[in-house]
Tab-separated table of C-alpha atoms in Angstrom:
chain	number	residue	atom	x	y	z
A	299	MET	CA	-0.100	-0.095	0.014
A	300	THR	CA	1.465	3.452	-1.005
A	301	VAL	CA	2.200	5.898	2.034
A	302	LEU	CA	0.027	8.325	0.158
A	303	SER	CA	-3.256	6.167	0.435
A	304	THR	CA	-5.059	8.610	2.378
A	305	LEU	CA	-3.853	11.595	0.339
A	306	ALA	CA	-7.241	13.703	-0.583
A	307	PRO	CA	-7.648	15.568	-4.055
A	308	VAL	CA	-7.692	19.521	-3.608
A	309	PRO	CA	-10.212	21.713	-5.816
A	310	SER	CA	-8.647	22.717	-9.192
A	311	ASP	CA	-7.909	26.289	-9.341
A	312	GLU	CA	-11.028	28.310	-10.746
A	313	ILE	CA	-9.136	30.532	-12.818
A	314	PHE	CA	-6.893	28.164	-14.460
A	315	ALA	CA	-9.860	25.803	-14.810
A	316	LEU	CA	-12.059	28.391	-16.367
A	317	ASN	CA	-9.161	29.160	-18.789
A	318	ARG	CA	-8.949	25.591	-19.914
A	319	ALA	CA	-12.579	25.089	-20.272
A	320	TYR	CA	-12.654	28.469	-22.607
A	321	ALA	CA	-9.691	27.041	-24.612
A	322	THR	CA	-11.682	24.082	-25.577
A	323	ASP	CA	-14.697	25.951	-26.380
A	324	ASP	CA	-15.101	25.933	-30.237
A	325	ASN	CA	-17.833	28.702	-30.204
A	326	PRO	CA	-16.823	31.580	-32.653
A	327	GLN	CA	-18.702	33.832	-30.180
A	328	LYS	CA	-17.157	32.859	-27.007
A	329	VAL	CA	-15.671	35.556	-24.560
A	330	SER	CA	-12.781	34.970	-21.806
A	331	LEU	CA	-13.522	37.362	-18.742
A	332	GLY	CA	-11.813	35.173	-16.425
A	333	VAL	CA	-7.923	35.264	-16.660
A	334	GLY	CA	-6.337	38.377	-15.337
A	335	VAL	CA	-4.096	39.272	-18.585
A	336	TYR	CA	-4.098	42.214	-20.494
A	337	ARG	CA	-5.484	42.017	-24.280
A	338	THR	CA	-5.734	44.106	-27.282
A	339	ASP	CA	-9.138	45.076	-28.632
A	340	ASP	CA	-8.556	42.046	-31.130
A	341	GLY	CA	-8.333	39.949	-28.367
A	342	LYS	CA	-4.542	39.342	-28.342
A	343	PRO	CA	-1.719	39.372	-26.158
A	344	TRP	CA	0.167	42.614	-26.298
A	345	PRO	CA	3.990	42.456	-25.561
A	346	LEU	CA	4.325	46.124	-24.548
A	347	PRO	CA	6.345	48.024	-27.277
A	348	VAL	CA	9.124	49.302	-24.581
A	349	VAL	CA	9.666	45.632	-23.672
A	350	CYS	CA	10.280	44.582	-27.326
A	351	GLU	CA	12.607	47.223	-27.504
A	352	ALA	CA	14.392	46.304	-24.655
A	353	GLU	CA	14.662	42.703	-25.642
A	354	GLN	CA	15.986	43.774	-29.149
A	355	ARG	CA	18.685	46.029	-27.232
A	356	LEU	CA	19.657	42.908	-25.016
A	357	LEU	CA	19.816	40.817	-28.057
A	358	ALA	CA	22.405	42.997	-29.951
A	359	GLU	CA	24.313	43.290	-26.703
A	360	ASP	CA	24.972	39.453	-26.775
A	361	SER	CA	26.170	39.287	-23.087
A	362	PRO	CA	27.964	36.320	-22.079
A	363	PHE	CA	26.893	36.617	-18.699
A	364	ARG	CA	23.003	36.841	-19.164
A	365	HIS	CA	22.746	33.144	-18.270
A	366	GLU	CA	24.799	33.401	-15.121
A	367	TYR	CA	23.934	32.901	-11.656
A	368	THR	CA	22.967	36.135	-9.602
A	369	ALA	CA	23.045	36.432	-5.995
A	370	ILE	CA	20.653	34.685	-3.635
A	371	GLU	CA	18.815	38.144	-3.077
A	372	GLY	CA	18.648	38.514	-6.740
A	373	ASP	CA	20.140	40.946	-9.372
A	374	MET	CA	21.120	44.076	-7.028
A	375	ALA	CA	20.560	46.638	-9.888
A	376	PHE	CA	17.249	45.511	-10.331
A	377	LEU	CA	16.167	45.372	-6.677
A	378	GLU	CA	17.523	48.790	-6.434
A	379	LEU	CA	15.246	50.169	-9.227
A	380	ALA	CA	12.209	48.035	-8.090
A	381	ARG	CA	12.616	49.732	-4.486
A	382	ASP	CA	12.774	52.962	-6.009
A	383	LEU	CA	9.717	52.462	-8.221
A	384	MET	CA	7.732	51.266	-5.193
A	385	PHE	CA	8.826	53.923	-2.859
A	386	GLY	CA	9.278	56.915	-5.182
A	387	PHE	CA	12.937	57.580	-4.491
A	388	SER	CA	14.800	59.651	-7.036
A	389	SER	CA	18.150	58.487	-7.883
A	390	LYS	CA	19.352	62.056	-8.209
A	391	ASP	CA	18.346	62.731	-4.653
A	392	THR	CA	21.471	62.124	-2.292
A	393	SER	CA	20.211	63.598	0.790
A	394	GLU	CA	21.122	61.864	4.307
A	395	GLU	CA	17.289	61.698	4.988
A	396	LEU	CA	16.646	59.790	1.787
A	397	GLN	CA	19.837	57.550	2.301
A	398	ASN	CA	18.380	56.785	5.891
A	399	THR	CA	15.046	55.850	4.276
A	400	LYS	CA	16.718	53.536	1.926
A	401	GLY	CA	18.636	51.979	4.733
A	402	ARG	CA	15.153	51.151	6.314
A	403	ILE	CA	14.544	48.628	3.476
A	404	GLY	CA	15.422	45.211	2.821
A	405	SER	CA	14.762	43.974	-0.628
A	406	VAL	CA	15.028	40.407	-2.456
A	407	GLN	CA	14.149	39.128	-5.936
A	408	THR	CA	11.194	36.774	-5.818
A	409	VAL	CA	9.205	34.758	-8.539
A	410	ALA	CA	6.586	37.196	-9.598
A	411	GLY	CA	4.228	38.766	-6.952
A	412	THR	CA	2.790	35.258	-6.029
A	413	GLY	CA	6.593	34.281	-4.899
A	414	ALA	CA	6.779	37.709	-3.305
A	415	ASN	CA	3.582	36.981	-1.230
A	416	HIS	CA	4.677	33.652	-0.328
A	417	LEU	CA	8.028	34.660	0.742
A	418	GLY	CA	6.557	37.298	2.954
A	419	ALA	CA	4.040	35.152	4.612
A	420	LEU	CA	6.707	32.362	5.127
A	421	PHE	CA	8.998	34.935	6.605
A	422	LEU	CA	6.429	36.235	9.061
A	423	ALA	CA	5.253	32.775	10.031
A	424	THR	CA	8.736	32.015	10.949
A	425	GLN	CA	10.001	34.967	12.590
A	426	MET	CA	7.151	37.292	13.665
A	427	LYS	CA	4.623	34.504	14.313
A	428	PRO	CA	1.474	36.342	14.053
A	429	LYS	CA	-1.479	35.087	15.802
A	430	ARG	CA	-3.629	35.592	12.704
A	431	VAL	CA	-3.532	37.495	9.240
A	432	TRP	CA	-6.346	39.947	8.103
A	433	LEU	CA	-7.622	39.233	4.738
A	434	SER	CA	-10.350	41.473	2.801
A	435	ASN	CA	-13.723	39.585	2.064
A	436	PRO	CA	-13.356	38.901	-0.922
A	437	SER	CA	-9.522	38.839	-1.453
A	438	TRP	CA	-7.528	37.150	-4.465
A	439	ALA	CA	-8.269	33.499	-3.797
A	440	ASN	CA	-4.527	32.752	-3.999
A	441	HIS	CA	-3.888	35.009	-0.801
A	442	LEU	CA	-6.009	32.159	1.122
A	443	THR	CA	-3.584	29.424	-0.289
A	444	ILE	CA	-0.229	31.358	0.567
A	445	TRP	CA	-1.331	32.000	4.253
A	446	GLU	CA	-2.762	28.668	4.730
A	447	LEU	CA	0.381	26.792	3.429
A	448	ALA	CA	2.532	29.184	5.750
A	449	GLY	CA	0.297	28.071	8.882
A	450	VAL	CA	-1.027	31.393	9.899
A	451	PRO	CA	-4.775	31.684	10.996
A	452	ARG	CA	-6.864	33.610	8.658
A	453	LYS	CA	-9.655	36.112	9.721
A	454	THR	CA	-11.519	38.325	7.219
A	455	TYR	CA	-12.504	41.715	7.438
A	456	PRO	CA	-15.658	43.265	5.513
A	457	TYR	CA	-14.729	44.993	2.132
A	458	TYR	CA	-17.451	44.449	-0.261
A	459	ASN	CA	-21.043	45.608	0.065
A	460	ALA	CA	-23.212	43.412	-2.011
A	461	THR	CA	-26.085	45.495	-1.808
A	462	THR	CA	-24.346	49.046	-2.687
A	463	ARG	CA	-21.688	47.029	-4.842
A	464	SER	CA	-19.292	49.543	-3.064
A	465	LEU	CA	-16.432	49.583	-0.577
A	466	ASP	CA	-17.676	48.531	2.933
A	467	PHE	CA	-15.135	50.879	4.512
A	468	THR	CA	-17.310	51.399	7.577
A	469	GLY	CA	-17.524	47.636	8.303
A	470	MET	CA	-13.788	47.018	7.671
A	471	MET	CA	-12.558	49.727	10.123
A	472	ALA	CA	-15.249	48.618	12.848
A	473	THR	CA	-14.168	44.740	12.623
A	474	LEU	CA	-10.613	45.637	12.763
A	475	GLU	CA	-10.959	48.009	15.640
A	476	GLU	CA	-12.950	45.380	17.789
A	477	GLU	CA	-11.471	42.239	16.767
A	478	ALA	CA	-7.667	42.724	15.468
A	479	GLU	CA	-5.041	42.531	18.226
A	480	GLU	CA	-1.408	43.778	18.394
A	481	GLY	CA	0.993	41.796	16.280
A	482	ASP	CA	-1.671	40.870	13.922
A	483	ALA	CA	-0.821	41.125	10.118
A	484	ILE	CA	-3.251	42.864	7.751
A	485	LEU	CA	-3.160	42.262	3.860
A	486	LEU	CA	-3.807	45.324	1.999
A	487	HIS	CA	-3.975	45.703	-1.966
A	488	ALA	CA	-1.899	48.662	-2.802
A	489	CYS	CA	-4.397	49.710	-5.691
A	490	ALA	CA	-6.784	47.867	-7.996
A	491	HIS	CA	-8.034	45.672	-5.408
A	492	ASN	CA	-8.634	42.039	-6.593
A	493	PRO	CA	-11.324	40.973	-7.061
A	494	THR	CA	-13.583	44.055	-6.576
A	495	GLY	CA	-12.043	46.663	-8.275
A	496	LEU	CA	-12.600	49.053	-5.439
A	497	ASP	CA	-9.952	51.012	-3.491
A	498	PRO	CA	-9.880	53.520	-0.483
A	499	ASN	CA	-9.644	56.956	-1.095
A	500	LYS	CA	-6.922	58.955	0.116
A	501	GLU	CA	-8.616	60.111	3.403
A	502	GLN	CA	-9.570	56.465	4.120
A	503	TRP	CA	-6.135	55.097	3.310
A	504	LYS	CA	-4.698	57.686	6.239
A	505	GLU	CA	-7.433	56.341	8.642
A	506	ILE	CA	-6.242	52.778	7.713
A	507	ALA	CA	-2.714	53.840	8.480
A	508	ASP	CA	-3.564	55.369	11.805
A	509	LEU	CA	-5.745	52.109	12.905
A	510	CYS	CA	-2.537	49.970	12.106
A	511	GLU	CA	-0.355	52.258	13.971
A	512	ARG	CA	-2.374	52.562	17.074
A	513	LYS	CA	-3.283	48.910	17.261
A	514	LYS	CA	0.210	47.922	16.380
A	515	LEU	CA	-0.892	45.768	13.193
A	516	PHE	CA	1.413	44.757	10.667
A	517	PRO	CA	0.474	46.063	7.046
A	518	PHE	CA	1.345	43.259	4.307
A	519	PHE	CA	0.830	45.395	0.731
A	520	ASP	CA	0.473	43.495	-2.246
A	521	SER	CA	1.233	45.517	-5.276
A	522	ALA	CA	0.349	43.921	-8.356
A	523	TYR	CA	-0.905	46.555	-10.472
A	524	GLN	CA	1.509	49.883	-10.187
A	525	GLY	CA	0.873	52.056	-12.993
A	526	PHE	CA	-1.832	49.503	-14.561
A	527	ALA	CA	-4.676	50.692	-12.289
A	528	SER	CA	-4.782	54.513	-13.296
A	529	GLY	CA	-1.630	54.858	-15.775
A	530	SER	CA	0.529	56.559	-13.196
A	531	ALA	CA	2.988	54.517	-11.452
A	532	ASP	CA	3.265	57.378	-8.977
A	533	GLU	CA	-0.755	57.410	-8.058
A	534	ASP	CA	-1.032	53.643	-7.889
A	535	ALA	CA	1.830	53.737	-5.145
A	536	TRP	CA	0.313	56.242	-2.976
A	537	ALA	CA	-0.698	54.225	-0.142
A	538	VAL	CA	2.381	52.502	0.406
A	539	ARG	CA	4.343	55.602	0.028
A	540	TYR	CA	2.040	57.337	2.575
A	541	PHE	CA	2.536	54.498	5.063
A	542	LEU	CA	6.262	54.448	4.571
A	543	ASN	CA	6.639	58.431	4.957
A	544	GLU	CA	3.950	59.386	7.202
A	545	LYS	CA	4.379	56.435	9.728
A	546	PRO	CA	8.199	56.233	10.015
A	547	ASN	CA	7.853	54.054	13.116
A	548	MET	CA	5.765	51.229	11.920
A	549	GLU	CA	7.097	47.926	10.237
A	550	MET	CA	5.710	47.044	7.129
A	551	CYS	CA	6.321	45.172	3.798
A	552	VAL	CA	5.566	45.027	0.328
A	553	ALA	CA	4.954	42.079	-2.491
A	554	GLN	CA	5.818	43.555	-5.809
A	555	SER	CA	4.973	42.236	-9.297
A	556	PHE	CA	6.035	43.419	-12.709
A	557	SER	CA	3.597	40.783	-14.649
A	558	LYS	CA	0.773	43.313	-15.315
A	559	ASN	CA	2.538	46.544	-15.565
A	560	PHE	CA	5.194	45.049	-17.935
A	561	GLY	CA	3.249	42.481	-19.599
A	562	LEU	CA	5.766	39.947	-18.228
A	563	TYR	CA	3.293	37.082	-17.110
A	564	GLY	CA	5.353	34.160	-17.854
A	565	GLN	CA	8.591	35.503	-16.973
A	566	ARG	CA	7.932	35.552	-13.104
A	567	VAL	CA	9.253	39.148	-12.254
A	568	GLY	CA	8.833	40.291	-8.716
A	569	ALA	CA	10.496	41.807	-5.497
A	570	PHE	CA	9.723	41.722	-1.923
A	571	HIS	CA	10.598	44.466	0.408
A	572	TYR	CA	10.659	44.546	4.238
A	573	VAL	CA	10.437	47.970	6.055
A	574	LEU	CA	11.903	48.340	9.176
A	575	PRO	CA	11.084	50.992	11.561
A	576	ASN	CA	12.976	54.352	11.739
A	577	GLY	CA	16.566	54.028	13.274
A	578	ASP	CA	16.517	50.173	12.945
A	579	GLN	CA	18.499	50.498	9.513
A	580	LYS	CA	21.227	48.002	11.546
A	581	LEU	CA	18.717	45.067	11.233
A	582	ARG	CA	18.378	45.424	7.347
A	583	ASP	CA	21.087	43.125	6.611
A	584	ILE	CA	19.894	40.622	9.177
A	585	VAL	CA	16.641	40.504	7.862
A	586	VAL	CA	17.894	39.992	4.042
A	587	ASN	CA	19.990	37.266	5.514
A	588	ASN	CA	17.039	35.417	6.912
A	589	LEU	CA	15.232	35.814	3.608
A	590	CYS	CA	18.040	34.563	1.541
A	591	HIS	CA	17.998	31.469	3.997
A	592	LEU	CA	14.230	30.567	2.910
A	593	ILE	CA	15.109	31.654	-0.688
A	594	ARG	CA	18.109	29.499	-0.909
A	595	GLY	CA	15.613	26.394	0.109
A	596	GLU	CA	13.122	26.950	-2.344
A	597	TYR	CA	14.502	28.448	-5.710
A	598	SER	CA	18.108	29.885	-4.949
A	599	MET	CA	17.509	32.820	-6.577
A	600	GLY	CA	15.022	34.678	-9.054
A	601	PRO	CA	14.997	34.251	-12.605
A	602	THR	CA	17.298	36.437	-14.704
A	603	GLY	CA	15.366	36.970	-17.992
A	604	GLY	CA	12.471	39.379	-17.040
A	605	CYS	CA	14.437	41.277	-14.610
A	606	ASN	CA	16.958	42.127	-17.083
A	607	ILE	CA	13.949	43.508	-19.348
A	608	VAL	CA	12.831	45.603	-16.364
A	609	LYS	CA	16.448	46.597	-15.682
A	610	LYS	CA	17.172	47.766	-19.306
A	611	VAL	CA	13.871	49.942	-19.474
A	612	LEU	CA	14.294	51.450	-16.075
A	613	THR	CA	17.834	52.601	-16.580
A	614	ASN	CA	17.437	54.466	-19.770
A	615	ASP	CA	15.309	57.720	-19.715
A	616	GLU	CA	13.897	57.018	-23.429
A	617	LEU	CA	12.503	53.443	-22.398
A	618	THR	CA	11.196	54.712	-19.145
A	619	ALA	CA	9.216	57.444	-20.884
A	620	GLN	CA	7.911	55.204	-23.671
A	621	TRP	CA	7.031	52.564	-20.527
A	622	HIS	CA	5.113	55.190	-18.841
A	623	GLU	CA	3.088	55.907	-22.501
A	624	ASP	CA	2.604	52.108	-22.477
A	625	LEU	CA	0.905	51.895	-18.879
A	626	LYS	CA	-1.228	54.826	-20.196
A	627	ILE	CA	-2.591	52.869	-23.515
A	628	MET	CA	-3.534	49.812	-21.170
A	629	SER	CA	-5.294	51.652	-18.352
A	630	SER	CA	-7.150	53.883	-20.731
A	631	ARG	CA	-8.378	50.800	-22.874
A	632	ILE	CA	-9.475	49.079	-19.817
A	633	LYS	CA	-11.210	52.284	-18.853
A	634	SER	CA	-13.024	52.674	-21.986
A	635	MET	CA	-14.361	49.117	-21.950
A	636	ARG	CA	-15.752	49.868	-18.416
A	637	LYS	CA	-17.464	52.788	-20.044
A	638	ALA	CA	-18.665	50.922	-23.007
A	639	LEU	CA	-20.240	48.033	-20.839
A	640	TYR	CA	-21.960	50.486	-18.647
A	641	GLU	CA	-23.554	52.393	-21.321
A	642	GLU	CA	-24.815	49.339	-23.313
A	643	LEU	CA	-26.456	48.080	-20.214
A	644	VAL	CA	-28.072	51.249	-19.245
A	645	ARG	CA	-29.113	51.465	-22.997
A	646	LEU	CA	-30.659	48.303	-22.684
A	647	GLN	CA	-32.202	49.253	-19.420
A	648	THR	CA	-30.835	46.341	-17.807
A	649	PRO	CA	-32.380	45.762	-14.337
A	650	GLY	CA	-30.338	47.258	-11.511
A	651	SER	CA	-27.667	49.664	-11.260
A	652	TRP	CA	-24.370	49.445	-13.110
A	653	LYS	CA	-22.612	52.537	-11.958
A	654	HIS	CA	-20.306	50.510	-10.147
A	655	ILE	CA	-18.677	48.806	-13.030
A	656	VAL	CA	-17.272	52.456	-14.139
A	657	GLU	CA	-16.346	53.454	-10.251
A	658	GLN	CA	-14.175	50.386	-10.016
A	659	ASN	CA	-10.783	50.496	-11.405
A	660	GLY	CA	-7.963	48.432	-12.707
A	661	MET	CA	-8.635	44.730	-14.290
A	662	PHE	CA	-11.293	43.571	-12.618
A	663	SER	CA	-15.061	44.451	-11.986
A	664	TYR	CA	-17.059	42.626	-9.226
A	665	THR	CA	-20.193	42.627	-11.556
A	666	GLY	CA	-22.593	41.579	-8.810
A	667	LEU	CA	-23.725	38.305	-10.723
A	668	THR	CA	-24.800	35.608	-9.004
A	669	PRO	CA	-22.999	32.243	-9.314
A	670	SER	CA	-26.273	30.817	-11.178
A	671	GLN	CA	-25.962	33.585	-13.480
A	672	VAL	CA	-22.554	32.991	-14.342
A	673	TYR	CA	-23.114	29.740	-15.268
A	674	ALA	CA	-25.929	30.759	-17.428
A	675	LEU	CA	-23.996	32.910	-19.067
A	676	LYS	CA	-21.191	30.312	-19.976
A	677	ASP	CA	-23.840	27.511	-20.763
A	678	LYS	CA	-25.926	29.765	-23.131
A	679	TYR	CA	-23.822	32.456	-24.344
A	680	HIS	CA	-20.278	31.005	-23.972
A	681	VAL	CA	-19.075	34.126	-21.907
A	682	TYR	CA	-16.630	32.831	-18.922
A	683	LEU	CA	-16.238	34.762	-15.816
A	684	LEU	CA	-15.478	33.578	-12.145
A	685	LYS	CA	-18.484	32.271	-9.907
A	686	SER	CA	-18.169	35.184	-7.931
A	687	GLY	CA	-19.299	37.665	-10.687
A	688	ARG	CA	-15.383	38.687	-11.055
A	689	ALA	CA	-15.083	39.972	-14.800
A	690	SER	CA	-11.632	40.776	-16.205
A	691	ILE	CA	-12.496	44.102	-18.321
A	692	SER	CA	-9.544	43.590	-20.487
A	693	GLY	CA	-11.510	40.622	-22.075
A	694	LEU	CA	-13.640	43.135	-23.268
A	695	SER	CA	-13.344	44.639	-26.891
A	696	LYS	CA	-15.312	47.080	-29.509
A	697	LYS	CA	-16.079	43.666	-31.061
A	698	ASN	CA	-17.770	41.934	-28.331
A	699	VAL	CA	-18.971	44.178	-25.413
A	700	THR	CA	-22.452	44.760	-27.479
A	701	TYR	CA	-22.600	40.932	-27.083
A	702	VAL	CA	-21.495	40.670	-23.598
A	703	ALA	CA	-23.958	43.516	-22.463
A	704	GLN	CA	-26.961	41.668	-24.379
A	705	ALA	CA	-26.014	38.522	-22.620
A	706	ILE	CA	-25.919	40.019	-19.310
A	707	ASP	CA	-29.279	41.784	-20.011
A	708	ASP	CA	-31.107	38.363	-20.942
A	709	ILE	CA	-29.165	36.423	-18.165
A	710	VAL	CA	-30.374	39.104	-14.969
A	711	ARG	CA	-33.932	39.458	-16.220
A	712	ASN	CA	-34.468	35.701	-16.563
A	713	VAL	CA	-31.937	33.802	-14.046
A	714	ASN	CA	-31.920	34.523	-10.408
């Protein structure tokens, strides 16, 4: 008898299972609103022009070192660029104050944003040992898996008001105020909350920061969409930078992904940043050392291909400027598709309010559709989205938005 005789199956990942179902569907009108990847108006992948240019330049350089090992913590030049992008540091600022702030941050390269989240959760579980981690309800499904595997008990705070289809900020703050305890970790989406597309405004972020400081909670930011959500890398990093600069005595960490904002989904480019309290720079190297210990036992070092592309772009003023233009192209198309879907549903007089579609931001919309309506959309119209009603807006186009709106209108009228 095998030692695995008691092994039980685990549920398939819904997003990847949905994508497989879509791929095998031969209906010509099928629409994928499931997987979170950017698509053009023709429904095709879009290698960013700036990424293509960076690839050509790297190919021309023909560096004999391009396949070599890096350090366990990763490519040091890349890490400085990633840190500066995340926290808004200028390479031209040589002030003592900025150097002190940089000295509070320990950074390592990871296997994309998922790897950064996992590494951070594992590091906190082994070193800080929080009693629990607070996740938004709902949150990215993989957050639950990551913290489960790290062995940290999970609790949720209210985030989405299903009745108004808006942010339940009052419920969030009340729950954390009453139930969160000193030393708890709290997972915060830096921008473009997945799956709802709802973010706190700046005044609400300030209240969240005050609560974390007062109750001695540990903020864990997941930044997967910097620059992709609004088109501005600075605007999308506002919350992280506020915590860093206005709460200098508070520890926190940031999981940073380059999948969405560089279109490097398969290259797995990411970084993890641990921010120490003001005056504790001497601990930075010890933090990095311990993170490297975990990295060495898992993947030894981050992959170099994608990080070389990011490094090439962010070390060249011309390419950096082009990247910012590419971000605007992606974010503006997403916004235009939100507007088009909303206007079509209004034109059809689809029952209910659909204003939330344009009030949300980023790649996803929490449509408010029920699981039975989602299943009906797939079975009758071959429109694929998650059973929670989360739709990837990038799957919409000028060619299919009318069809999708009509499908939603029919399903809403006829399926509970």
